Coordinates of C-alpha atoms in Angstrom, one line a residue:
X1 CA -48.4 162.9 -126.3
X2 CA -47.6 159.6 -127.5
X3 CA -44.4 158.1 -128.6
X4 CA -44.8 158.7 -132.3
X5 CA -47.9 159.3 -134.6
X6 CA -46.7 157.9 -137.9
X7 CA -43.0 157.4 -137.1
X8 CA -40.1 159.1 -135.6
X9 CA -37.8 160.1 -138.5
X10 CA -40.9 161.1 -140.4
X11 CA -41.9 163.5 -137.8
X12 CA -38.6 164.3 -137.2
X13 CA -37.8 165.7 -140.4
X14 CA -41.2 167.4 -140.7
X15 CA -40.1 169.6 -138.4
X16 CA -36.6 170.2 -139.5
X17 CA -38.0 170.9 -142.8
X18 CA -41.4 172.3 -142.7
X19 CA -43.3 172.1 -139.2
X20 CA -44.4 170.4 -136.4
X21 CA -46.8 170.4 -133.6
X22 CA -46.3 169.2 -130.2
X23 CA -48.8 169.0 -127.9
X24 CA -46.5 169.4 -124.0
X25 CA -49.7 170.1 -122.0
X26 CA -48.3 167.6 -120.0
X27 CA -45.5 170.5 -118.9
X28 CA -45.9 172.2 -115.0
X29 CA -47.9 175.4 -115.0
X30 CA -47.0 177.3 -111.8
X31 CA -47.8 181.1 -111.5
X32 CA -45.9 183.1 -108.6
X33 CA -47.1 186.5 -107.6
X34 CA -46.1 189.0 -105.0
X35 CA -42.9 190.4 -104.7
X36 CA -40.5 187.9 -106.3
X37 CA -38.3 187.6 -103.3
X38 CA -39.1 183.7 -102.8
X39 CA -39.3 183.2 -106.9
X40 CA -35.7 185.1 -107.1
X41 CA -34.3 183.0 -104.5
X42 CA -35.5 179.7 -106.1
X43 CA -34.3 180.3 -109.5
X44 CA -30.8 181.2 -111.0
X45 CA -32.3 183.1 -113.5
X46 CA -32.2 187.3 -113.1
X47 CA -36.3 187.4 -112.5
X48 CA -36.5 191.3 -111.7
X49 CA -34.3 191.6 -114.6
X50 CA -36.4 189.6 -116.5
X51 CA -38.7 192.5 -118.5
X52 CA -42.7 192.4 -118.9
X53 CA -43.3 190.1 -121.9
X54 CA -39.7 188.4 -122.2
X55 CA -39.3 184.7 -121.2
X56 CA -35.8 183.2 -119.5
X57 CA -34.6 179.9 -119.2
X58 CA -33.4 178.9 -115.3
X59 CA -32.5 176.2 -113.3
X60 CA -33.5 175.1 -109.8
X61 CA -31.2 174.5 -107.5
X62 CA -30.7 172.2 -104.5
X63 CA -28.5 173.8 -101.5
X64 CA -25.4 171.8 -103.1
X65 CA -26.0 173.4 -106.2
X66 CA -27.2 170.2 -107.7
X67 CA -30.2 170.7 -110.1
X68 CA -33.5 170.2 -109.3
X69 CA -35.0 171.2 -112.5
X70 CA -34.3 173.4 -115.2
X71 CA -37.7 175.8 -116.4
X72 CA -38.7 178.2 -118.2
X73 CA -40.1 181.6 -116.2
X74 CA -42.2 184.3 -117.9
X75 CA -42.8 188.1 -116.8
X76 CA -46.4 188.5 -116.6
X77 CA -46.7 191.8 -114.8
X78 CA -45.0 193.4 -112.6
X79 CA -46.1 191.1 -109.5
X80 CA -46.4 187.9 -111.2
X81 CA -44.6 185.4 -113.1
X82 CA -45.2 181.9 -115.0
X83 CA -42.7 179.5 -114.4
X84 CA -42.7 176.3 -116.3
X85 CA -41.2 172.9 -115.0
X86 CA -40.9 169.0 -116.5
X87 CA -44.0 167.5 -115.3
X88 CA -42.2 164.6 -113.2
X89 CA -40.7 167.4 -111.4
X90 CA -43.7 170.1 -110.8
X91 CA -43.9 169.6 -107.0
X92 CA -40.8 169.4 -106.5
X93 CA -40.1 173.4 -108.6
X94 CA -42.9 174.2 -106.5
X95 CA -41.8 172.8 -102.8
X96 CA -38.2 175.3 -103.6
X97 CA -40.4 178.0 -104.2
X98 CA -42.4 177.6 -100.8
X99 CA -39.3 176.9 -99.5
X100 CA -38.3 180.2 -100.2
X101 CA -41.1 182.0 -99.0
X102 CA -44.0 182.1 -102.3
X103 CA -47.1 180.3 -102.4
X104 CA -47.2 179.1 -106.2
X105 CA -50.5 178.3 -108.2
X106 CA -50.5 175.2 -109.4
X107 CA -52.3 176.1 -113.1
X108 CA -51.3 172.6 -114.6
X109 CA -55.6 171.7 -115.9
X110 CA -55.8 175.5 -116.8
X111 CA -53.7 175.7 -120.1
X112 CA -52.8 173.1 -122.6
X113 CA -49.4 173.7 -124.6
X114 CA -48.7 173.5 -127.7
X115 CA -45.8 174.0 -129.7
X116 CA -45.7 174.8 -133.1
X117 CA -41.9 175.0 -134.3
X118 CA -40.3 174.3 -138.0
X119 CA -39.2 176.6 -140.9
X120 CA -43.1 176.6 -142.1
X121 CA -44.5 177.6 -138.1
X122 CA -44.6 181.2 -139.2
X123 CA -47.1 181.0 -142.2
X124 CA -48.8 178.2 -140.3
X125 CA -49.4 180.2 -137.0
X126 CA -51.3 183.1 -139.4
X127 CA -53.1 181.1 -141.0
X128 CA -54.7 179.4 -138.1
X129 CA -54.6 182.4 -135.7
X130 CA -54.6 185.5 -138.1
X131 CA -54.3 188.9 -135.9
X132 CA -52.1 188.6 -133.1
X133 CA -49.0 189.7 -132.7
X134 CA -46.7 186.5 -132.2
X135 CA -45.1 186.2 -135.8
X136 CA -43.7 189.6 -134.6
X137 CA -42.0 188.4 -131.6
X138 CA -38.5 188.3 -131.2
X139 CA -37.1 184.8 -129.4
X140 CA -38.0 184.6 -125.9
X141 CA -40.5 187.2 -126.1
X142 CA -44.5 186.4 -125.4
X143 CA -47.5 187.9 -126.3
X144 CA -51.5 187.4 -125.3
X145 CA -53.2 186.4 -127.9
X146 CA -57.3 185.7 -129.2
X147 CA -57.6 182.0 -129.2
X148 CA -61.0 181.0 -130.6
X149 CA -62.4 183.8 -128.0
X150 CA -60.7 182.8 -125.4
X151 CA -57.5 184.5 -123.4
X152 CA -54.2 182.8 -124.1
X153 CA -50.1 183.4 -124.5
X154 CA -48.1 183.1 -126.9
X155 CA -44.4 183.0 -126.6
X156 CA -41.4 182.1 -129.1
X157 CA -39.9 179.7 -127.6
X158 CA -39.4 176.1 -128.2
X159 CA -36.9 172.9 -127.4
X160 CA -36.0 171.8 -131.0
X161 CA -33.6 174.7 -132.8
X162 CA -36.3 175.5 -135.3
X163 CA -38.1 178.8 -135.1
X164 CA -41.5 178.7 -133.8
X165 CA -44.0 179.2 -130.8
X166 CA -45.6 177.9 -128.1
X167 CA -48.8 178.4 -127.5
X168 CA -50.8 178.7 -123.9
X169 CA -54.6 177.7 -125.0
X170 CA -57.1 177.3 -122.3
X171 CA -57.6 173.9 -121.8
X172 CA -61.5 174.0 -123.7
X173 CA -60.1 174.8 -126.7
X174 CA -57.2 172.8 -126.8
X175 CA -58.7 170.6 -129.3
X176 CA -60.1 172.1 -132.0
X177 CA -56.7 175.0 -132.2
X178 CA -54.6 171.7 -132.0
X179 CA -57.0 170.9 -135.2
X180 CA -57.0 174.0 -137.1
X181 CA -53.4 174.2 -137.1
X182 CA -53.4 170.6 -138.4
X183 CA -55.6 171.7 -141.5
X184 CA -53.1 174.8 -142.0
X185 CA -50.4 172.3 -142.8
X186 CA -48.8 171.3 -139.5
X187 CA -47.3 167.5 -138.4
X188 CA -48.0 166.2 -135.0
X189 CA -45.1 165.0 -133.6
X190 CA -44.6 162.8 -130.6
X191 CA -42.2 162.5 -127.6
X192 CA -39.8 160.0 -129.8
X193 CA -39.2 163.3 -132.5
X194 CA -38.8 165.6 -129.6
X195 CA -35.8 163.6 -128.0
X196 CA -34.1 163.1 -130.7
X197 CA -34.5 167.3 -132.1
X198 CA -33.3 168.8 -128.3
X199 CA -30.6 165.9 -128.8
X200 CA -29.0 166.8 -132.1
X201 CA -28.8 170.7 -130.4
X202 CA -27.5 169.5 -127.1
X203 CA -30.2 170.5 -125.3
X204 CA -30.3 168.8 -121.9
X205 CA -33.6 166.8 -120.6
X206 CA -33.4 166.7 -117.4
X207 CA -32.8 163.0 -115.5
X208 CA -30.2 162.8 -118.3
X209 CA -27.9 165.5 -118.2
X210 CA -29.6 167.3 -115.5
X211 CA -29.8 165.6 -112.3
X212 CA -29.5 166.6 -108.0
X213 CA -25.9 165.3 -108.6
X214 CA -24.9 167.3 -111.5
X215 CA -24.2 170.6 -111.0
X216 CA -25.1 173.9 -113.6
X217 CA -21.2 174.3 -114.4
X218 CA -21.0 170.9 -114.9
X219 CA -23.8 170.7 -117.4
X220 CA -22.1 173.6 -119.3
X221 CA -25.4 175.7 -118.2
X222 CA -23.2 178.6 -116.2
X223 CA -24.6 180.7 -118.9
X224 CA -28.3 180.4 -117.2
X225 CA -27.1 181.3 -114.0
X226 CA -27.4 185.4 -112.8
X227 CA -24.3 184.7 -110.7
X228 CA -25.1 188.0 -108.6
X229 CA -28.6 187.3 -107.1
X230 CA -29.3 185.6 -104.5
X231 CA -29.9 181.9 -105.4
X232 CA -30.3 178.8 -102.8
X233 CA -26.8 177.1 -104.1
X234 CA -25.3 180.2 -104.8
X235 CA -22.1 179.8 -102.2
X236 CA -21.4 176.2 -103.9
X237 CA -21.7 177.1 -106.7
X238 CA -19.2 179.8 -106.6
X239 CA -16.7 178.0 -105.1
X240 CA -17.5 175.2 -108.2
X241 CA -16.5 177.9 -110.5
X242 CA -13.3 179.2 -108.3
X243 CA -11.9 175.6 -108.6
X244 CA -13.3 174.5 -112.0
X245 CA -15.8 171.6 -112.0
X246 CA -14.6 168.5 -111.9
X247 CA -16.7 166.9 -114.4
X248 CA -18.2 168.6 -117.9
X249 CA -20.2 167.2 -120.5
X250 CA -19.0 166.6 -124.2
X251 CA -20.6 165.2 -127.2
X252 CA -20.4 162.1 -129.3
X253 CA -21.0 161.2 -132.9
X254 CA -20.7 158.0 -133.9
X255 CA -18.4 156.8 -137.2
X256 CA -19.5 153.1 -137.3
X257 CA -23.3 152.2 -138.0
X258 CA -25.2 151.8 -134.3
X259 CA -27.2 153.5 -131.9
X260 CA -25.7 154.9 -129.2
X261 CA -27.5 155.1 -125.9
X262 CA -27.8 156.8 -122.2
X263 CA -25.6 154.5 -119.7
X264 CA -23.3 153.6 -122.5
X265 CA -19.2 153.9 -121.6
X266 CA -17.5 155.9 -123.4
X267 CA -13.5 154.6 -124.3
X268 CA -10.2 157.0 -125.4
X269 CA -7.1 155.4 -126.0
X270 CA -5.9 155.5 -122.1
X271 CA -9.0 154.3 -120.8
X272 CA -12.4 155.5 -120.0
X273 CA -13.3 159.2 -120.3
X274 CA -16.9 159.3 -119.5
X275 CA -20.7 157.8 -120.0
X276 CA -23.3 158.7 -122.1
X277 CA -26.3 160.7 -120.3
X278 CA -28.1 160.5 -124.0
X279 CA -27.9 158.8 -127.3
X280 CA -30.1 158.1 -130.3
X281 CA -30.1 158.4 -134.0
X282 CA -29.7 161.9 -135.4
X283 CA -32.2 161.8 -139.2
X284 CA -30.5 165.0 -139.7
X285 CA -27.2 163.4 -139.8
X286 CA -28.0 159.8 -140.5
X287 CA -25.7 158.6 -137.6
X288 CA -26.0 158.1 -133.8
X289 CA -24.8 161.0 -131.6
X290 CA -24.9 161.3 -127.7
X291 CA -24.2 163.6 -124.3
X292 CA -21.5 162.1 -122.1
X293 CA -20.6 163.1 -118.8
X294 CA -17.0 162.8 -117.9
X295 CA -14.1 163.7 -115.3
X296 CA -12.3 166.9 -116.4
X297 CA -10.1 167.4 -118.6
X298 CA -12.7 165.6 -121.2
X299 CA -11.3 164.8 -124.3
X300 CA -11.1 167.9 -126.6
X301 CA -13.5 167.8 -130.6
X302 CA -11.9 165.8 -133.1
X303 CA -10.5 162.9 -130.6
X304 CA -11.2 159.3 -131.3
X305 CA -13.0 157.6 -128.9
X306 CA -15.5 154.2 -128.4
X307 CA -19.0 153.7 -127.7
X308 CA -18.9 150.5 -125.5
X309 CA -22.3 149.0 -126.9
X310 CA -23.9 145.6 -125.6
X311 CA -22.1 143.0 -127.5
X312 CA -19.4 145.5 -129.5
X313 CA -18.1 149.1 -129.7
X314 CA -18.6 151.8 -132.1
X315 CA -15.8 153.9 -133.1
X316 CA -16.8 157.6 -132.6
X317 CA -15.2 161.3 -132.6
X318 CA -15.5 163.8 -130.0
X319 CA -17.5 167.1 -130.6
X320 CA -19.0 169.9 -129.4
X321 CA -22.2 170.2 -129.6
X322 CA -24.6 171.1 -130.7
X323 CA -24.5 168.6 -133.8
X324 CA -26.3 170.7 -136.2
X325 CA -26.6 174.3 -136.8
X326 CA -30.0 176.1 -135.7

């Protein structure tokens, strides 16, 4: 996927507006079977829980409770499970799962991915792929589907806000469905769009807000974390949430014109209160917005603060994110 096809806040807005298509083959493919001991152990998410055709976000965990990764982990069958990591980090999802016990299959040349997400990726998807089931699914659900005569998935999921899907096509016909759902009316998008859509929803991208170093509770990503399984990190983690982490994450968006980016100090009135993880121009908002990372107690929406820039600072408020509604 390149950086941009015709340019980022064209693409950007294409899929805020009508829809998109990503092609994220370069995502991990790993598919755990057996009993799920050694998958359950590795991930935070609830997998037994986790019914036949439903779809969970997780994280993986180092001992500390740092985070390894964060994925995305499908129900297959009863015995068997997708799990889907950030490509820089595919051995190392798979190395916790061995660690653990499980022998994962490393699918990554089997499946391309693409995701089809905007307000439009409904009437798009039929067009192309008429007669499955997938514009039926509810969010985090997954279906197989026919693609061009081949097996596939189908799941709704996605990393931008917007309704949509993502789509599992065997890698030999990759091509020509990336195609047809380009003549039913879909924009590709590039890896510039996609950063700067997870950003205005406060998604987190991992090396950014996600890290070895950062904790779950500290990335305000408790809420993906089945605190009664047995997860490596589990005591740590515990004992994070008995005392309270001791640093959160809090967003930025900026008053004054300028782009705010990852590595950038943020300034309240007493001082520093944190550094940005992210940053970029939201098109939505027609500003610059950012993640920070900062010691607890961060400062609360609606505070004034400063973006410490190269060669000046940009005034700034303190909010919650995300920055836009989904």
């Amino acid at each position: 996927m390149p950086l941009q096809y015709t340019g980022i806040i064209a693409e950007h807005n294409a899929v805020r507006e009508a829809a998109g298509l990503f092609d994220v083959s370069h995502l991990g493919k790993l598919r755990v079977t057996g009993t799920g001991d050694a998958l359950q152990h590795a991930l935070t998410a609830d997998v037994f829980g986790l019914e036949i055709g439903r779809a969970t976000y997780s994280l993986v965990c180092t001992d500390e409770g740092g985070c390894v990764d964060d994925v995305f982990v499908y129900r297959i069958a009863e015995d068997e499970w997708l799990v889907v990591p950030n490509a820089a980090n595919v051995a190392a999802v798979a190395n916790e799962i061995e660690r653990s016990g499980g022998a994962p299959e490393d699918e990554w040349d089997r499946w391309a991915i693409l995701a089809l997400q905007g307000p439009k990726s409904f009437e798009i998807f039929e067009s192309a792929l008429s007669g499955t089931r997938a514009t039926e699914l509810r969010l985090h659900s997954w279906c197989a589907v026919d693609v061009l005569g081949a097996g596939g998935l189908c799941a709704r999921t996605g990393y931008t806000g917007e309704r949509g899907f993502e789509l599992y096509a065997p890698a030999e016909k990759a091509t020509a469905v990336f195609e047809r759902l380009l003549d039913a009316g879909a924009v590709p998008v590039g890896l510039g769009a996609r950063d700067t859509l997870r950003l205005e929803m406060g998604y987190a991208l991992y090396g950014h807000e996600l890290a070895r170093d950062v904790s779950p509770l500290e990335a305000g990503l408790g809420w993906a974390v089945a605190w009664d399984t047995d997860f490596r990190g589990r005591a740590p983690l515990l004992e994070e949430r008995e005392r309270g982490p001791g640093r959160r994450l809090f967003g930025v968006r900026c008053i004054d014109r300028g782009v705010p980016r990852a590595g950038y100090e943020v300034i309240g009135a007493s001082g520093p209160v944190g550094r940005l993880t992210s940053g970029n121009y939201s098109p939505t908002l027609g500003t610059g917005i950012g993640l920070a990372l900062g010691p607890v107690p961060v400062p609360e929406p609606g505070k004034k603060v400063s973006v410490a820039a190269r060669s000046r600072t940009i005034r700034s408020d303190i909010v919650k994110p995300p920055f836009i509604k989904s």
